[in-house]
PDB file of C-alpha atoms in Angstrom:
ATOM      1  CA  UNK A 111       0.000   0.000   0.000  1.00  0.00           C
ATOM      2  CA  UNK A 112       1.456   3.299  -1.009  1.00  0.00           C
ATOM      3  CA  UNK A 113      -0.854   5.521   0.256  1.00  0.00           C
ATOM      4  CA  UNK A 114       1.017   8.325   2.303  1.00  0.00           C
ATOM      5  CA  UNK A 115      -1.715   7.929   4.960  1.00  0.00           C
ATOM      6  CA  UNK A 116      -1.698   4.397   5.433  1.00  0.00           C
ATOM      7  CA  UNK A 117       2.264   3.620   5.317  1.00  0.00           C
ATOM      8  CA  UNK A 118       2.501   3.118   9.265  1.00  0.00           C
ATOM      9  CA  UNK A 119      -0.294   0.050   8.934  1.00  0.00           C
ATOM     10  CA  UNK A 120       1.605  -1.504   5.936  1.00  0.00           C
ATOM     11  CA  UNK A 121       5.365  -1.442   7.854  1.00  0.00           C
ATOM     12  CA  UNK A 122       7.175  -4.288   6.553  1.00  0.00           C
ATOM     13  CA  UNK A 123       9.219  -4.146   9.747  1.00  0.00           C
ATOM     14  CA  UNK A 124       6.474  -4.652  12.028  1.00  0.00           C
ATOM     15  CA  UNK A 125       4.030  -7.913  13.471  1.00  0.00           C
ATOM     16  CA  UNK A 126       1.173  -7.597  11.959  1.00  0.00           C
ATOM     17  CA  UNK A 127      -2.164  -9.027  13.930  1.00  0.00           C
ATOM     18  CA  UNK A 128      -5.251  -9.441  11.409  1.00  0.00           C
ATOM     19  CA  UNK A 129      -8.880  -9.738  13.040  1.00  0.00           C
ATOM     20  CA  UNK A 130      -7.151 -11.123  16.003  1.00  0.00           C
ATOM     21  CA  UNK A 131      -8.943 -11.412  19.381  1.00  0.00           C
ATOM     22  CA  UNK A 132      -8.258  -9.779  22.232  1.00  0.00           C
ATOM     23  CA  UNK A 133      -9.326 -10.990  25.881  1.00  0.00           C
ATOM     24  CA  UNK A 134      -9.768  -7.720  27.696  1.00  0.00           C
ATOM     25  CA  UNK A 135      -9.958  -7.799  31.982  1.00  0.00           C
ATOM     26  CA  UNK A 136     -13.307  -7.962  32.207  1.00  0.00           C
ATOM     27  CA  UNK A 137     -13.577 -11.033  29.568  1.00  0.00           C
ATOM     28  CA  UNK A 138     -14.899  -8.755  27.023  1.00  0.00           C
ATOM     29  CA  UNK A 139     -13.101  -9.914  23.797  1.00  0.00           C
ATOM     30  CA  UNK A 140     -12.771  -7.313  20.938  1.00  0.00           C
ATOM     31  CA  UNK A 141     -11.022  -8.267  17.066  1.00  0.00           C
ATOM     32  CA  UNK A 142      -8.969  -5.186  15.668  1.00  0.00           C
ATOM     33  CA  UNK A 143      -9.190  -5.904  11.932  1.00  0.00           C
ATOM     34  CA  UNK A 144      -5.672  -4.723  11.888  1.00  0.00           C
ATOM     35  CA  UNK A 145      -3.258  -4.316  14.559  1.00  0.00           C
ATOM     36  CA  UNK A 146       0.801  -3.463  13.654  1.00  0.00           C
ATOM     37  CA  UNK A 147       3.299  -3.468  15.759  1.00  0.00           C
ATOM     38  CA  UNK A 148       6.847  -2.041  15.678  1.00  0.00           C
ATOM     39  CA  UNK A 149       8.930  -1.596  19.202  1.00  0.00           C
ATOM     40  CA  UNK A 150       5.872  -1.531  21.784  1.00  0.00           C
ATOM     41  CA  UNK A 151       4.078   1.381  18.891  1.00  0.00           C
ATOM     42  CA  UNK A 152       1.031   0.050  17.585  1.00  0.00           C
ATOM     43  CA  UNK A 153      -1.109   1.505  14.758  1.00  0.00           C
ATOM     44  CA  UNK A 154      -5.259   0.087  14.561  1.00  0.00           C
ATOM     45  CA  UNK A 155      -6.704   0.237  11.553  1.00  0.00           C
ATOM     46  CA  UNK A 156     -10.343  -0.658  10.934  1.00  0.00           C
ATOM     47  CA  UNK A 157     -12.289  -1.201   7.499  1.00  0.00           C
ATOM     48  CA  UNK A 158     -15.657  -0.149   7.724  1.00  0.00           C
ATOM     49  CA  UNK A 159     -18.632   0.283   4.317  1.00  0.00           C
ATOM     50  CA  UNK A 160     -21.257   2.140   4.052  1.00  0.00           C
ATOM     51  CA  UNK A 161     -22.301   5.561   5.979  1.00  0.00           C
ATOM     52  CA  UNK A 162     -20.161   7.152   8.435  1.00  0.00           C
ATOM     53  CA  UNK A 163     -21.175   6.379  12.009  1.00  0.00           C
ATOM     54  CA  UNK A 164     -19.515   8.048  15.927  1.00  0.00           C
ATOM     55  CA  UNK A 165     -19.984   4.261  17.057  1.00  0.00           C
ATOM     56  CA  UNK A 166     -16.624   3.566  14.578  1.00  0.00           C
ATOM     57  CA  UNK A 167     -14.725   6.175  16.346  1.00  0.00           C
ATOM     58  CA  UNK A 168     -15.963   4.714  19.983  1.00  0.00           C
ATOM     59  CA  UNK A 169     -14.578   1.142  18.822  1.00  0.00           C
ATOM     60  CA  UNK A 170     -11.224   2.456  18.067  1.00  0.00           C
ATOM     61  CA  UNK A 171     -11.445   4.126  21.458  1.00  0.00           C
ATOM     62  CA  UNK A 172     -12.064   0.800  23.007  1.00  0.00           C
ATOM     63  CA  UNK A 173      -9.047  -1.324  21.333  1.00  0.00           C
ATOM     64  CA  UNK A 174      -7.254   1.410  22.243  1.00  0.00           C
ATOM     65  CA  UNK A 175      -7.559   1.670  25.586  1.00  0.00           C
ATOM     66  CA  UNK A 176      -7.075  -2.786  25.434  1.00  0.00           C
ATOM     67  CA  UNK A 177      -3.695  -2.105  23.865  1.00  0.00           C
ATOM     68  CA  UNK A 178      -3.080   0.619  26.560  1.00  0.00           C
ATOM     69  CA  UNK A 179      -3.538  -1.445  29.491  1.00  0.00           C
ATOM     70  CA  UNK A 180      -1.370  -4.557  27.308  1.00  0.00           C
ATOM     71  CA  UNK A 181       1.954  -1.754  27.805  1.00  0.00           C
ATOM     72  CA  UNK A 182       1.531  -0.396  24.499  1.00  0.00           C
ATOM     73  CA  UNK A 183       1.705   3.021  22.843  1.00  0.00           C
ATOM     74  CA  UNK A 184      -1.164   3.520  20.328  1.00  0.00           C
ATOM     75  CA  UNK A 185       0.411   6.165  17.852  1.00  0.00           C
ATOM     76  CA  UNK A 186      -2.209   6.288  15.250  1.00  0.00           C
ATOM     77  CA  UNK A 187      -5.638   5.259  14.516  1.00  0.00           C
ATOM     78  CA  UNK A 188      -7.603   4.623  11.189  1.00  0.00           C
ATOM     79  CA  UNK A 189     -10.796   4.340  10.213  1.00  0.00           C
ATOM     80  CA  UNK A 190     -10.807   3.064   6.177  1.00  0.00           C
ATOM     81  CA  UNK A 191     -14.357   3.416   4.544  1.00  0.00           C
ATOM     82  CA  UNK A 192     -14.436   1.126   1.553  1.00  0.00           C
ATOM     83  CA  UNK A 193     -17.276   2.145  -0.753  1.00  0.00           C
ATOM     84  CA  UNK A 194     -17.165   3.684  -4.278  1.00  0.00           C
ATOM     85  CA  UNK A 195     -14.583   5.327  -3.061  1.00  0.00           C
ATOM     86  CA  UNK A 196     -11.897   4.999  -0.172  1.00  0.00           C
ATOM     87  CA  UNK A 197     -12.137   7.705   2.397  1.00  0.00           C
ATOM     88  CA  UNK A 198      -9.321   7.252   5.005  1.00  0.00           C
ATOM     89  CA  UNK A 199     -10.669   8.966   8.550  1.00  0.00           C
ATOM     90  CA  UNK A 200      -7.169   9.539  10.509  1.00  0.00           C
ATOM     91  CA  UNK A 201      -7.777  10.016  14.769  1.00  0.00           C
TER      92      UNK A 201
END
């Protein structure tokens, strides 16, 4: 992916973690559709169609905050809406 705005998700020198569950403290398990991760900095990226929607942004928030409590720094966040056209929603 060459995109300027997606080059942090696509690191070749990172782990990446694809729709991969996460068990947080209170048993609540969430699935990041993308996690990467390059010396304890993680980027989330999530692919989402149709209409915008603040719930998107709130589930972000939450694997987030699951990565936060795991040690590690969440440095950027993404929100890719796949549709006629792409519309990449940095937070």
């Amino acid at each position: 992916v060459n995109h300027p705005d997606l080059k942090e998700h696509f690191s070749t020198e990172a782990k990446v973690f694809n729709e991969q569950s996460i068990i947080k403290i209170k048993n609540n398990t969430i699935k990041p559709d993308r996690v990467t991760i390059y010396k304890n900095k993680v980027t989330l990226i999530d692919y989402k169609t149709g209409q915008k929607n603040n719930q998107y942004i709130e589930q972000l928030k939450e694997y987030e905050l699951a990565l936060i409590e795991m040690n590690y720094e969440v440095v950027k966040k993404t929100i890719l809406y796949i549709g006629d056209k792409i519309e990449i929603v940095n937070l």
